[in-house]
Structure formats: structure tokens, C-alpha cells
């Protein structure tokens, strides 16, 4: 086994292991080259554009933000095409891989422009750390359940006497566990109150309903990290074939698919 045993854990590692231990094994231990997917580049480019908008104090224009998205998306897609030129092998939720690449280019531009308009209208207050650093793509590393956990939080929003954790989503999948992890991590790392979390949903151009995090404890969240960590250390990687296999980026090397 690689040094995965000693690495800090993350939300994505833990949820991947829980959904299918064999996918975790193939991707993170065997280091199988994953199949490309335009949705991944779509999300990365949108996050970069949204972060740039916020760091500009929301002075960046729609046109500039859309251009930033377009440029980064194109770079990421072209790099992936250099590695896998057959778009029939690309993962896609609907249509061909080639169609999805084109569709997400346009969709991402629309979502980026909508984010600029939404942010300028609603003016959410980005929280600042004690070092006066904007809480954008904010790195954390804390111990939960006896396990080191790390990650990046898209945004922390200042509220009356508290901060709200916010994750930006271009797709439909949302993780309550992600918000719960961020909530307890922010309390532990910065000693501030976290009552709620939410998602900015690019598909609808607005926020989700808030998620109440007041009763979520570090012990509760830590249990899942401890269980996942123990399973990895013990070499338990259970395959769980099913519907999600169609979206798995290492299915081409999976004996169970």
C-alpha cells in the first residue's frame, strides 16, 4: 500500500470510500488514470471565476468573469483531450462526450455571468480571518475522531456573531457531510460560531435552503473519518456495484463493472 495510510483525510476521500471502497483503491492506491469528464473542468473553471469575482471586490465585470471561465475551461479541456482524444471515452451524464464538452462551455459561461449578477445584487459579506485574509478557498487542517482532516472551504460568510459556510455547486449533487465537516473545522480552527451552512446552486442562480449546523459536533463528524481511516489501514476496500458505476471514472479498470 502507498503512503495513503499516513495522509490526512478529506470529505471527498471519505465519501468516495463509503460509496465504493474499490473505486477508492483503484484511484488512490493503484493510481489508475481516470476517464475524463467535462463536468469536472466545468466546476473547476466556474470556481476560479467566482473566486476572482470575490477577490476583485465584485468589481470584475460579467464579460471579464465569463472570459476567465472560458479561458480556464478551454485550457483544462484541451489538456484532457491531449491525454484522451477519443471523446467517446469521456464520461457524460447525457449525450456524447463531445456534446457535453460544448454544452458545458456555454452553460458555464451563463452560470458565471449569473453569479456576477447575483453577487452584486445580494452582496454577501465574505468573512475575514484574524489575519485579515478573505475566507475564499480557505485551507484548514484539524483533527477529527483522532484523524487529521484537511480541505478547502469555498466561502465563509459573515453573519451577526457567527459565520456561515458556503459551498459552490455547478451540479446537482450536494453533501451535507461536507457542510458539517466545514462547520466543525471552522469552529475548531478559528474559534468562531457556526450556526448554518448552505450551497450556492449555479443551476438555479441562487442559494439553497440553509442547513442547521448548531447541533453537529466534532465527535459526530469524527466518527465517519475514524471509520474510514480504520478501513483503509486495514486494507478493506469493498466494491459496491450499482447505479453510480456509470459515473465512475475508473470503471474501465474495474473487475466488478
Short mmCIF file of C-alpha atoms in Angstrom, two decimals:
data_model
loop_
_atom_site.label_atom_id
_atom_site.label_comp_id
_atom_site.label_asym_id
_atom_site.label_seq_id
_atom_site.Cartn_x
_atom_site.Cartn_y
_atom_site.Cartn_z
CA UNK A 1 0.00 0.00 0.00
CA UNK A 2 1.18 3.54 -0.71
CA UNK A 3 1.50 6.29 1.89
CA UNK A 4 -2.27 6.73 1.71
CA UNK A 5 -2.30 5.25 5.22
CA UNK A 6 -0.50 8.31 6.58
CA UNK A 7 -2.16 11.02 4.52
CA UNK A 8 -4.69 13.43 6.04
CA UNK A 9 -8.27 12.57 5.15
CA UNK A 10 -10.81 14.74 3.36
CA UNK A 11 -14.52 14.88 2.64
CA UNK A 12 -14.01 13.56 -0.90
CA UNK A 13 -11.83 10.66 0.25
CA UNK A 14 -14.28 9.64 2.94
CA UNK A 15 -17.40 9.83 0.79
CA UNK A 16 -15.68 8.00 -2.05
CA UNK A 17 -14.59 5.22 0.31
CA UNK A 18 -18.08 4.91 1.77
CA UNK A 19 -19.75 4.74 -1.67
CA UNK A 20 -17.27 2.24 -3.10
CA UNK A 21 -14.07 1.14 -1.43
CA UNK A 22 -12.83 -0.45 -4.65
CA UNK A 23 -13.04 2.84 -6.54
CA UNK A 24 -11.04 4.41 -3.72
CA UNK A 25 -8.45 1.64 -4.07
CA UNK A 26 -8.14 1.91 -7.85
CA UNK A 27 -7.95 5.70 -7.88
CA UNK A 28 -5.90 6.47 -4.80
CA UNK A 29 -3.71 3.40 -4.32
CA UNK A 30 -3.37 1.79 -7.76
CA UNK A 31 -3.31 5.30 -9.29
CA UNK A 32 -5.43 4.30 -12.28
CA UNK A 33 -5.63 7.12 -14.82
CA UNK A 34 -9.24 8.31 -14.61
CA UNK A 35 -11.55 8.78 -17.55
CA UNK A 36 -12.00 12.49 -18.30
CA UNK A 37 -15.30 14.28 -17.74
CA UNK A 38 -16.27 17.76 -18.86
CA UNK A 39 -18.25 18.28 -15.63
CA UNK A 40 -15.00 18.30 -13.67
CA UNK A 41 -13.47 21.08 -15.78
CA UNK A 42 -16.76 22.97 -15.74
CA UNK A 43 -16.75 23.01 -11.94
CA UNK A 44 -13.08 23.97 -11.64
CA UNK A 45 -13.36 26.86 -14.10
CA UNK A 46 -16.56 28.17 -12.51
CA UNK A 47 -14.95 28.14 -9.05
CA UNK A 48 -11.94 30.03 -10.37
CA UNK A 49 -14.16 32.68 -11.94
CA UNK A 50 -16.32 33.08 -8.82
CA UNK A 51 -13.23 33.38 -6.62
CA UNK A 52 -11.76 36.04 -8.92
CA UNK A 53 -15.01 37.99 -8.80
CA UNK A 54 -14.95 37.99 -5.00
CA UNK A 55 -11.26 38.86 -4.74
CA UNK A 56 -11.88 41.84 -7.01
CA UNK A 57 -14.37 43.19 -4.51
CA UNK A 58 -17.04 42.33 -7.09
CA UNK A 59 -15.62 44.96 -9.44
CA UNK A 60 -14.90 42.36 -12.12
CA UNK A 61 -17.38 42.70 -14.96
CA UNK A 62 -19.58 39.92 -16.29
CA UNK A 63 -17.58 39.94 -19.51
CA UNK A 64 -14.24 39.57 -17.71
CA UNK A 65 -15.54 36.79 -15.47
CA UNK A 66 -17.02 34.90 -18.42
CA UNK A 67 -13.74 35.27 -20.31
CA UNK A 68 -11.84 33.89 -17.31
CA UNK A 69 -14.18 30.90 -17.17
CA UNK A 70 -13.89 30.33 -20.92
CA UNK A 71 -10.10 30.51 -20.93
CA UNK A 72 -9.64 28.15 -17.98
CA UNK A 73 -12.25 25.69 -19.22
CA UNK A 74 -10.60 25.60 -22.64
CA UNK A 75 -7.15 25.02 -21.16
CA UNK A 76 -8.40 22.19 -18.94
CA UNK A 77 -10.40 20.51 -21.70
CA UNK A 78 -7.59 20.76 -24.24
CA UNK A 79 -5.12 19.29 -21.75
CA UNK A 80 -7.51 16.40 -21.12
CA UNK A 81 -8.01 15.92 -24.87
CA UNK A 82 -4.24 15.64 -25.28
CA UNK A 83 -4.37 12.71 -22.86
CA UNK A 84 -7.60 11.16 -24.19
CA UNK A 85 -8.59 12.34 -27.66
CA UNK A 86 -11.44 9.84 -28.07
CA UNK A 87 -14.41 11.76 -26.68
CA UNK A 88 -16.48 8.56 -26.79
CA UNK A 89 -14.46 7.51 -23.76
CA UNK A 90 -15.27 10.69 -21.84
CA UNK A 91 -17.86 10.42 -19.09
CA UNK A 92 -21.09 12.27 -19.72
CA UNK A 93 -24.37 12.48 -17.84
CA UNK A 94 -26.25 12.95 -21.11
CA UNK A 95 -25.26 12.82 -24.77
CA UNK A 96 -21.81 12.13 -26.14
CA UNK A 97 -18.60 13.32 -24.55
CA UNK A 98 -18.09 15.80 -27.40
CA UNK A 99 -21.59 17.19 -26.99
CA UNK A 100 -21.08 17.55 -23.25
CA UNK A 101 -17.83 19.46 -23.74
CA UNK A 102 -19.59 22.01 -25.95
CA UNK A 103 -22.73 22.17 -23.79
CA UNK A 104 -20.81 22.87 -20.60
CA UNK A 105 -18.75 25.58 -22.25
CA UNK A 106 -21.94 27.55 -22.93
CA UNK A 107 -23.61 26.55 -19.66
CA UNK A 108 -20.58 27.58 -17.63
CA UNK A 109 -20.49 30.97 -19.31
CA UNK A 110 -24.16 31.51 -18.46
CA UNK A 111 -23.67 30.38 -14.86
CA UNK A 112 -20.64 32.62 -14.41
CA UNK A 113 -22.50 35.67 -15.68
CA UNK A 114 -25.42 34.83 -13.41
CA UNK A 115 -23.09 34.53 -10.40
CA UNK A 116 -21.70 38.01 -11.04
CA UNK A 117 -25.21 39.46 -11.18
CA UNK A 118 -26.32 37.55 -8.09
CA UNK A 119 -23.27 38.54 -6.02
CA UNK A 120 -23.55 42.20 -6.97
CA UNK A 121 -27.24 42.23 -6.10
CA UNK A 122 -27.05 40.35 -2.77
CA UNK A 123 -23.59 41.46 -1.63
CA UNK A 124 -22.83 38.58 0.78
CA UNK A 125 -20.19 39.63 3.30
CA UNK A 126 -17.09 37.47 2.91
CA UNK A 127 -15.66 36.78 6.36
CA UNK A 128 -12.05 37.66 7.11
CA UNK A 129 -9.72 35.58 9.24
CA UNK A 130 -7.88 37.11 12.22
CA UNK A 131 -5.01 37.70 9.76
CA UNK A 132 -7.41 39.75 7.59
CA UNK A 133 -7.39 37.10 4.88
CA UNK A 134 -10.56 36.76 2.82
CA UNK A 135 -12.21 33.42 3.54
CA UNK A 136 -12.19 32.25 -0.07
CA UNK A 137 -10.88 28.76 -0.89
CA UNK A 138 -9.79 28.78 2.75
CA UNK A 139 -7.48 25.90 3.71
CA UNK A 140 -7.94 24.09 7.01
CA UNK A 141 -6.38 21.11 8.76
CA UNK A 142 -7.85 19.85 12.01
CA UNK A 143 -8.08 16.61 13.97
CA UNK A 144 -11.47 14.90 13.98
CA UNK A 145 -12.02 11.48 15.51
CA UNK A 146 -8.28 11.09 16.02
CA UNK A 147 -7.72 11.63 12.29
CA UNK A 148 -6.13 14.60 10.56
CA UNK A 149 -8.64 16.12 8.15
CA UNK A 150 -7.93 18.83 5.62
CA UNK A 151 -9.74 20.68 2.88
CA UNK A 152 -10.62 23.97 1.24
CA UNK A 153 -13.80 25.90 2.01
CA UNK A 154 -15.21 27.84 -0.95
CA UNK A 155 -16.56 30.73 1.14
CA UNK A 156 -17.25 31.78 4.70
CA UNK A 157 -19.97 34.40 5.05
CA UNK A 158 -20.02 36.82 7.99
CA UNK A 159 -23.29 36.95 9.91
CA UNK A 160 -24.30 38.56 13.19
CA UNK A 161 -21.94 36.99 15.73
CA UNK A 162 -21.24 33.97 13.51
CA UNK A 163 -20.03 32.75 10.13
CA UNK A 164 -21.88 30.64 7.58
CA UNK A 165 -20.11 28.00 5.50
CA UNK A 166 -20.93 28.09 1.80
CA UNK A 167 -20.07 25.67 -0.97
CA UNK A 168 -20.49 26.49 -4.67
CA UNK A 169 -22.12 23.80 -6.83
CA UNK A 170 -22.39 23.62 -10.62
CA UNK A 171 -24.06 20.22 -10.48
CA UNK A 172 -26.95 18.73 -8.54
CA UNK A 173 -25.01 16.64 -6.02
CA UNK A 174 -24.83 18.20 -2.55
CA UNK A 175 -23.09 16.84 0.53
CA UNK A 176 -24.44 17.64 3.98
CA UNK A 177 -21.39 15.87 5.40
CA UNK A 178 -19.22 18.43 3.63
CA UNK A 179 -21.00 21.34 5.30
CA UNK A 180 -20.90 19.54 8.66
CA UNK A 181 -17.15 18.99 8.33
CA UNK A 182 -16.57 22.61 7.38
CA UNK A 183 -18.69 23.80 10.29
CA UNK A 184 -16.83 21.87 12.98
CA UNK A 185 -13.46 22.61 11.33
CA UNK A 186 -14.10 26.37 11.33
CA UNK A 187 -15.13 26.30 14.99
CA UNK A 188 -12.00 24.37 15.89
CA UNK A 189 -9.54 26.27 13.71
CA UNK A 190 -10.82 29.81 14.27
CA UNK A 191 -12.90 29.64 17.46
CA UNK A 192 -15.93 31.25 15.83
CA UNK A 193 -19.60 30.34 15.96
CA UNK A 194 -21.06 28.45 13.02
CA UNK A 195 -24.83 28.05 13.01
CA UNK A 196 -25.63 27.38 9.37
CA UNK A 197 -24.29 26.31 6.02
CA UNK A 198 -25.66 26.46 2.50
CA UNK A 199 -24.88 25.94 -1.17
CA UNK A 200 -24.80 28.43 -3.99
CA UNK A 201 -26.52 26.45 -6.75
CA UNK A 202 -25.30 27.60 -10.14
CA UNK A 203 -28.04 25.62 -11.87
CA UNK A 204 -30.67 27.93 -10.41
CA UNK A 205 -28.54 31.02 -9.81
CA UNK A 206 -29.20 31.31 -6.08
CA UNK A 207 -28.85 29.79 -2.64
CA UNK A 208 -30.19 26.55 -1.26
CA UNK A 209 -32.22 26.46 1.91
CA UNK A 210 -29.91 26.84 4.91
CA UNK A 211 -28.65 23.74 6.72
CA UNK A 212 -28.76 23.91 10.52
CA UNK A 213 -25.30 23.02 11.90
CA UNK A 214 -25.83 24.08 15.52
CA UNK A 215 -26.22 20.55 16.87
CA UNK A 216 -23.46 19.00 14.76
CA UNK A 217 -20.47 18.07 16.94
CA UNK A 218 -16.86 17.25 16.16
CA UNK A 219 -17.37 13.82 17.73
CA UNK A 220 -20.26 13.02 15.39
CA UNK A 221 -18.37 14.07 12.28
CA UNK A 222 -15.18 12.45 13.54
CA UNK A 223 -16.82 9.04 13.75
CA UNK A 224 -17.05 8.81 9.98
CA UNK A 225 -13.44 9.83 9.47
CA UNK A 226 -12.28 7.35 12.10
CA UNK A 227 -14.25 4.51 10.48
CA UNK A 228 -12.95 5.34 7.02
CA UNK A 229 -9.37 5.67 8.25
CA UNK A 230 -9.56 2.35 10.07
CA UNK A 231 -10.89 0.64 6.95
CA UNK A 232 -8.09 1.98 4.76
CA UNK A 233 -5.44 1.00 7.27
CA UNK A 234 -6.91 -2.49 7.50
CA UNK A 235 -6.94 -2.87 3.72
CA UNK A 236 -10.73 -3.17 3.45
CA UNK A 237 -11.89 -1.97 0.05
CA UNK A 238 -15.39 -3.29 -0.58
CA UNK A 239 -16.78 -2.96 -4.10
CA UNK A 240 -20.36 -1.71 -4.31
CA UNK A 241 -21.52 -2.14 -7.91
CA UNK A 242 -24.69 -0.26 -8.82
CA UNK A 243 -26.14 2.81 -10.47
CA UNK A 244 -23.18 5.05 -9.61
CA UNK A 245 -20.85 2.86 -11.69
CA UNK A 246 -21.96 4.69 -14.84
CA UNK A 247 -20.36 7.87 -13.46
CA UNK A 248 -17.20 6.20 -12.12
CA UNK A 249 -14.00 7.49 -13.68
CA UNK A 250 -12.04 4.27 -13.09
CA UNK A 251 -14.70 1.81 -14.27
CA UNK A 252 -12.56 0.92 -17.30
CA UNK A 253 -10.13 -0.82 -14.91
CA UNK A 254 -12.73 -2.27 -12.56
CA UNK A 255 -13.30 -6.04 -12.37
CA UNK A 256 -16.76 -5.52 -10.88
CA UNK A 257 -18.20 -3.16 -13.53
#
